Each structure stands twice: as structure tokens, then as C-alpha cells.
Amino acid sequence: MVSELISKAERGEPLGTKDVFRLMSINDKNELEELYAAARRVRDKVFGKRIYTYGFVYFSTHCKNNCTFCYYRRSNTGIDRYRKTVEEIVDLSASLLDAGINLSDLTMGEDPMMYADDYKLLIKTISAVHDEVGISIMASPGALPERMFPVVREAGADWYACYQETYNRELFESLRLEQSFDDRRNQKIWARKAGLLTEDGMMIGLGESVRDRANTIVTMGSLGCDQVRAMTFVPQVGTPMQDFTPYDSTEELKAIAVMRLLNHDKLIPCSLDVEGIAGLRTRIDAGANVVTSIVPPSKNLAGVAQHELDIENGNRSVEHVFEMLDETGHRHATSTEYKAYLDSRRRKALR
Ligand code: SAM
Ligand code: MD0
Ligand code: SF4
């Protein structure tokens, strides 16, 4: 029975892949509501009214890779790309901190310029934000060699994010062309070993089966990541997947709720990069506890899945997101609260 499975997960008892498959197969409206309600109770019990907030600083949109789903893949020639200077990245991160945002997510394509001279510019960027701003930092720079993780940690990053998209190896290889499945999985393990907190993520609507989704959720949990996400694929013009029929958000919401039931004390994002601000409420109501991809207007910054949606009209701005959070009955957490959470996660990792 689905209700029994949900209660079992809510009590914190472990579920197997079969159970997760059963939950990810729910289609009945009442059962879905039951799932979301349990996910909310679990989140609120652990985190209270606090929701964390992340600013998205996509500082270089140049990329040597050719992921079939991504707007910024190297073969998508003729699109606008940019690379921010270290000074601009520091200023952007400082304004996020001043506005009350908890973390600066320093994200880039696999930009050869950032990777040159042993990742000199990447490391310089992280150090500058750490030394000059003091906001918590997530680095999302793509796949790195193992020896770089201690350097990234030393430069001041709190987090390393790298999404497998799917733990179906064949599907992975058909999406992340010319990239190694094992190497990308190992990124999370190497990062943890170097003392970084880690994030893994799945994409939904890429041709994966329900079983693949269940298996990916279980695998992400077992890798020991501190933050896990699901994002619905948004088809991009100029890419091989541009004519894919997009999913609505149901499967993503289900995945958020199931991840919450399996990972009571982890961070689970509500990304504004899929449906813009319109998608905030439903994701919070499914058990998410971090709003990611907050992008300030007028800075010429892009999103990933939605490179323009809700940015220049200010809907993805800090003030607007804080207001919307209040309407859900929650509030944005302070940086002190966020840093305390990070410290508790690090202590846990050492044990
Ligand atoms: N380039 C680095 C990498 O690939 O790891 C970091 C940034 S990458 C653009 C961040 C993530 O955005 C991808 O791993 C993928 O999960 C997500 N993403 C990219 N294109 C997307 C799309 N069209 N729809 C939904 N999510 C997308
Ligand atoms: C987001 N667009 O949070 C961002 C991105 C990268 N660490 C995160 C996918 O939705
Ligand atoms: Fe490059 Fe990341 Fe896009 Fe892949 S997902 S093409 S690595 S920016």
C-alpha cells in the first residue's frame, strides 16, 4: 500500500529501489497529495520555517563540451556567450550577500580559458569571492581531475556541484557526449574526500524510464551527497533535442517529494530555472528547502535551462523571491543560520 510506504519513509525507515519505484509511479491525485503532505511535514520538522536561498552567477557561458540537452553546447554556434571578469564576479557575489542571499553559486561551462594553466582563473575567481566577500560558495565548474579538489576547497569553496543527470549509463552516454560516466560519478566522491559538501542532480524528461528515475534517486542518496536535485528538461533551440516534447512539472515534483522522504536532513532545491517564479510555490509544497537560480536583473546574467525567463523583469530578483516565500508560510534563512547548517553537515561527514 502506498500510504504505508509513505508512513514508513516519514518515520525514517529505509526504502529499497522497488519501494521508490512504487512511489515514483504514483499517478492518483489523492495519493500524490498524501506524498507531498508527508514531504512537507518531514521538511518542516527538520528545518522549521527556514528556506535557504542561492544566487546564480553563471560567470562563463563558454563550453568545450557538447551535451545534447544544453543551450551552451559547443556546437550551438552563433549564440551570445559571455565571460565575466573576476572583479565583476566579486561585485555580483557581494551584492547577493548584501541582499540577504545565503550562497553564491559560481557556475560555468567547461571554459578552456578558465581551465588553462592548471585552472588558474577558476581558482583565482573562487579565492577572490572567498577573500573579498565572505559569502558561502558553491563551485559548479564541470568535471575536474582528482588532484584539483583540495585546491578548490583551499580556495574557499564550501560546495562542489556536479549532476550526473541519470545513473542509466547508456542514457548518460547518449546525452553527455564524449564524457565518462565513471569520471563524473567519481567527482562527488573526490570532492567529499577533500572536505567539500557535494550536490548531485537528475534531469527529468530525457527519455528515462520510471525505473531509471527511482534508481537515480537511490544512487544519489547512497553517494552521500548533501544536496540533491531534480530538474525538468527544457528543450533548447539549436540543439539536437530542440524538438523533444517537454514534460510538465509533475514528475519533478514527485521526485522532490520522494527525495525528501528518503533524505530528511538534506538540502533539496526548488530551481527557478525551469518555470521561473511561477514554479516556486509547487516545489516548496513538494518538500524543497532551498530556492536556487535567483538571478539579479540588469547584470547581463543568464540562466541555464531558462536563459532569460523572469530575469530582466525582476521576478527572479531577491525581493520578489523573499516575498513569495513569506506567502508560503516560510521565511528566508539568515546567513548565520545557513552557515550553522553547513557546519553541522561537515561535522556529520567527519564522523
Ligand atoms: N557546465 C557544468 C556542468 O555541466 O556540470 C555546470 C553547469 S551546467 C550548465 C548545470 C546543469 O544544468 C546541468 O548539469 C543540467 O543538469 C542542467 N541543465 C542544462 N541544460 C538544461 C536544460 N536544457 N534543461 C534543464 N536542465 C538543464
Ligand atoms: C539552478 N541554473 O540552480 C542553476 C543551475 C548549478 N549549480 C545550478 C542548474 O537551477
Ligand atoms: Fe557545457 Fe555544462 Fe552545458 Fe554540458 S551542461 S554543454 S558541460 S555547460
PDB file of N, CA, C and O in Angstrom, residues 16-43:
ATOM      1  N   GLY A  16      13.750   0.460  -0.235  1.00  0.00           N
ATOM      2  CA  GLY A  16      14.555  -0.102  -1.322  1.00  0.00           C
ATOM      3  C   GLY A  16      14.155   0.506  -2.658  1.00  0.00           C
ATOM      4  O   GLY A  16      13.178   1.260  -2.745  1.00  0.00           O
ATOM      5  N   THR A  17      14.896   0.152  -3.702  1.00  0.00           N
ATOM      6  CA  THR A  17      14.632   0.706  -5.027  1.00  0.00           C
ATOM      7  C   THR A  17      13.213   0.388  -5.502  1.00  0.00           C
ATOM      8  O   THR A  17      12.563   1.206  -6.149  1.00  0.00           O
ATOM      9  N   LYS A  18      12.739  -0.813  -5.130  1.00  0.00           N
ATOM     10  CA  LYS A  18      11.383  -1.221  -5.521  1.00  0.00           C
ATOM     11  C   LYS A  18      10.339  -0.286  -4.914  1.00  0.00           C
ATOM     12  O   LYS A  18       9.365   0.101  -5.568  1.00  0.00           O
ATOM     13  N   ASP A  19      10.533   0.051  -3.638  1.00  0.00           N
ATOM     14  CA  ASP A  19       9.617   0.959  -2.938  1.00  0.00           C
ATOM     15  C   ASP A  19       9.652   2.343  -3.599  1.00  0.00           C
ATOM     16  O   ASP A  19       8.620   2.984  -3.791  1.00  0.00           O
ATOM     17  N   VAL A  20      10.856   2.775  -3.928  1.00  0.00           N
ATOM     18  CA  VAL A  20      10.998   4.097  -4.542  1.00  0.00           C
ATOM     19  C   VAL A  20      10.323   4.087  -5.916  1.00  0.00           C
ATOM     20  O   VAL A  20       9.653   5.048  -6.307  1.00  0.00           O
ATOM     21  N   PHE A  21      10.474   2.976  -6.613  1.00  0.00           N
ATOM     22  CA  PHE A  21       9.797   2.831  -7.914  1.00  0.00           C
ATOM     23  C   PHE A  21       8.280   2.951  -7.735  1.00  0.00           C
ATOM     24  O   PHE A  21       7.599   3.636  -8.506  1.00  0.00           O
ATOM     25  N   ARG A  22       7.774   2.319  -6.697  1.00  0.00           N
ATOM     26  CA  ARG A  22       6.331   2.374  -6.426  1.00  0.00           C
ATOM     27  C   ARG A  22       5.888   3.831  -6.173  1.00  0.00           C
ATOM     28  O   ARG A  22       4.882   4.280  -6.706  1.00  0.00           O
ATOM     29  N   LEU A  23       6.669   4.543  -5.382  1.00  0.00           N
ATOM     30  CA  LEU A  23       6.323   5.943  -5.082  1.00  0.00           C
ATOM     31  C   LEU A  23       6.420   6.812  -6.342  1.00  0.00           C
ATOM     32  O   LEU A  23       5.579   7.677  -6.583  1.00  0.00           O
ATOM     33  N   MET A  24       7.451   6.552  -7.157  1.00  0.00           N
ATOM     34  CA  MET A  24       7.615   7.344  -8.383  1.00  0.00           C
ATOM     35  C   MET A  24       6.564   6.980  -9.436  1.00  0.00           C
ATOM     36  O   MET A  24       6.445   7.659 -10.455  1.00  0.00           O
ATOM     37  N   SER A  25       5.824   5.894  -9.181  1.00  0.00           N
ATOM     38  CA  SER A  25       4.766   5.503 -10.122  1.00  0.00           C
ATOM     39  C   SER A  25       3.397   6.065  -9.744  1.00  0.00           C
ATOM     40  O   SER A  25       2.423   5.838 -10.459  1.00  0.00           O
ATOM     41  N   ILE A  26       3.315   6.753  -8.619  1.00  0.00           N
ATOM     42  CA  ILE A  26       2.020   7.290  -8.177  1.00  0.00           C
ATOM     43  C   ILE A  26       1.457   8.231  -9.245  1.00  0.00           C
ATOM     44  O   ILE A  26       2.166   9.097  -9.760  1.00  0.00           O
ATOM     45  N   ASN A  27       0.190   8.026  -9.576  1.00  0.00           N
ATOM     46  CA  ASN A  27      -0.469   8.947 -10.506  1.00  0.00           C
ATOM     47  C   ASN A  27      -1.793   9.451  -9.959  1.00  0.00           C
ATOM     48  O   ASN A  27      -2.325  10.453 -10.428  1.00  0.00           O
ATOM     49  N   ASP A  28      -2.291   8.739  -8.957  1.00  0.00           N
ATOM     50  CA  ASP A  28      -3.568   9.110  -8.361  1.00  0.00           C
ATOM     51  C   ASP A  28      -3.428  10.438  -7.612  1.00  0.00           C
ATOM     52  O   ASP A  28      -2.476  10.654  -6.864  1.00  0.00           O
ATOM     53  N   LYS A  29      -4.382  11.326  -7.822  1.00  0.00           N
ATOM     54  CA  LYS A  29      -4.317  12.674  -7.255  1.00  0.00           C
ATOM     55  C   LYS A  29      -4.238  12.684  -5.737  1.00  0.00           C
ATOM     56  O   LYS A  29      -3.441  13.420  -5.149  1.00  0.00           O
ATOM     57  N   ASN A  30      -5.073  11.851  -5.102  1.00  0.00           N
ATOM     58  CA  ASN A  30      -5.086  11.824  -3.637  1.00  0.00           C
ATOM     59  C   ASN A  30      -3.777  11.276  -3.082  1.00  0.00           C
ATOM     60  O   ASN A  30      -3.255  11.765  -2.086  1.00  0.00           O
ATOM     61  N   GLU A  31      -3.279  10.244  -3.764  1.00  0.00           N
ATOM     62  CA  GLU A  31      -2.007   9.674  -3.305  1.00  0.00           C
ATOM     63  C   GLU A  31      -0.870  10.679  -3.466  1.00  0.00           C
ATOM     64  O   GLU A  31       0.025  10.774  -2.629  1.00  0.00           O
ATOM     65  N   LEU A  32      -0.911  11.436  -4.558  1.00  0.00           N
ATOM     66  CA  LEU A  32       0.113  12.460  -4.763  1.00  0.00           C
ATOM     67  C   LEU A  32       0.052  13.491  -3.639  1.00  0.00           C
ATOM     68  O   LEU A  32       1.082  13.893  -3.087  1.00  0.00           O
ATOM     69  N   GLU A  33      -1.150  13.922  -3.297  1.00  0.00           N
ATOM     70  CA  GLU A  33      -1.315  14.899  -2.218  1.00  0.00           C
ATOM     71  C   GLU A  33      -0.762  14.360  -0.903  1.00  0.00           C
ATOM     72  O   GLU A  33      -0.108  15.070  -0.146  1.00  0.00           O
ATOM     73  N   GLU A  34      -1.018  13.073  -0.672  1.00  0.00           N
ATOM     74  CA  GLU A  34      -0.512  12.422   0.541  1.00  0.00           C
ATOM     75  C   GLU A  34       1.020  12.448   0.563  1.00  0.00           C
ATOM     76  O   GLU A  34       1.642  12.711   1.593  1.00  0.00           O
ATOM     77  N   LEU A  35       1.594  12.177  -0.607  1.00  0.00           N
ATOM     78  CA  LEU A  35       3.062  12.178  -0.737  1.00  0.00           C
ATOM     79  C   LEU A  35       3.631  13.569  -0.425  1.00  0.00           C
ATOM     80  O   LEU A  35       4.579  13.713   0.350  1.00  0.00           O
ATOM     81  N   TYR A  36       3.041  14.605  -1.031  1.00  0.00           N
ATOM     82  CA  TYR A  36       3.544  15.967  -0.823  1.00  0.00           C
ATOM     83  C   TYR A  36       3.376  16.401   0.634  1.00  0.00           C
ATOM     84  O   TYR A  36       4.254  17.041   1.205  1.00  0.00           O
ATOM     85  N   ALA A  37       2.238  16.041   1.223  1.00  0.00           N
ATOM     86  CA  ALA A  37       1.980  16.452   2.614  1.00  0.00           C
ATOM     87  C   ALA A  37       3.016  15.820   3.554  1.00  0.00           C
ATOM     88  O   ALA A  37       3.537  16.478   4.457  1.00  0.00           O
ATOM     89  N   ALA A  38       3.338  14.553   3.303  1.00  0.00           N
ATOM     90  CA  ALA A  38       4.337  13.883   4.149  1.00  0.00           C
ATOM     91  C   ALA A  38       5.707  14.539   3.959  1.00  0.00           C
ATOM     92  O   ALA A  38       6.447  14.759   4.927  1.00  0.00           O
ATOM     93  N   ALA A  39       6.039  14.870   2.715  1.00  0.00           N
ATOM     94  CA  ALA A  39       7.334  15.517   2.433  1.00  0.00           C
ATOM     95  C   ALA A  39       7.417  16.871   3.146  1.00  0.00           C
ATOM     96  O   ALA A  39       8.455  17.232   3.708  1.00  0.00           O
ATOM     97  N   ARG A  40       6.328  17.613   3.156  1.00  0.00           N
ATOM     98  CA  ARG A  40       6.314  18.915   3.856  1.00  0.00           C
ATOM     99  C   ARG A  40       6.505  18.729   5.359  1.00  0.00           C
ATOM    100  O   ARG A  40       7.260  19.462   5.985  1.00  0.00           O
ATOM    101  N   ARG A  41       5.823  17.722   5.918  1.00  0.00           N
ATOM    102  CA  ARG A  41       5.955  17.500   7.369  1.00  0.00           C
ATOM    103  C   ARG A  41       7.402  17.155   7.728  1.00  0.00           C
ATOM    104  O   ARG A  41       7.944  17.674   8.700  1.00  0.00           O
ATOM    105  N   VAL A  42       8.016  16.295   6.907  1.00  0.00           N
ATOM    106  CA  VAL A  42       9.400  15.902   7.177  1.00  0.00           C
ATOM    107  C   VAL A  42      10.308  17.129   7.124  1.00  0.00           C
ATOM    108  O   VAL A  42      11.123  17.378   8.023  1.00  0.00           O
ATOM    109  N   ARG A  43      10.150  17.926   6.079  1.00  0.00           N
ATOM    110  CA  ARG A  43      10.994  19.124   5.943  1.00  0.00           C
ATOM    111  C   ARG A  43      10.787  20.077   7.112  1.00  0.00           C
ATOM    112  O   ARG A  43      11.747  20.547   7.717  1.00  0.00           O
TER     113      ARG A  43
END
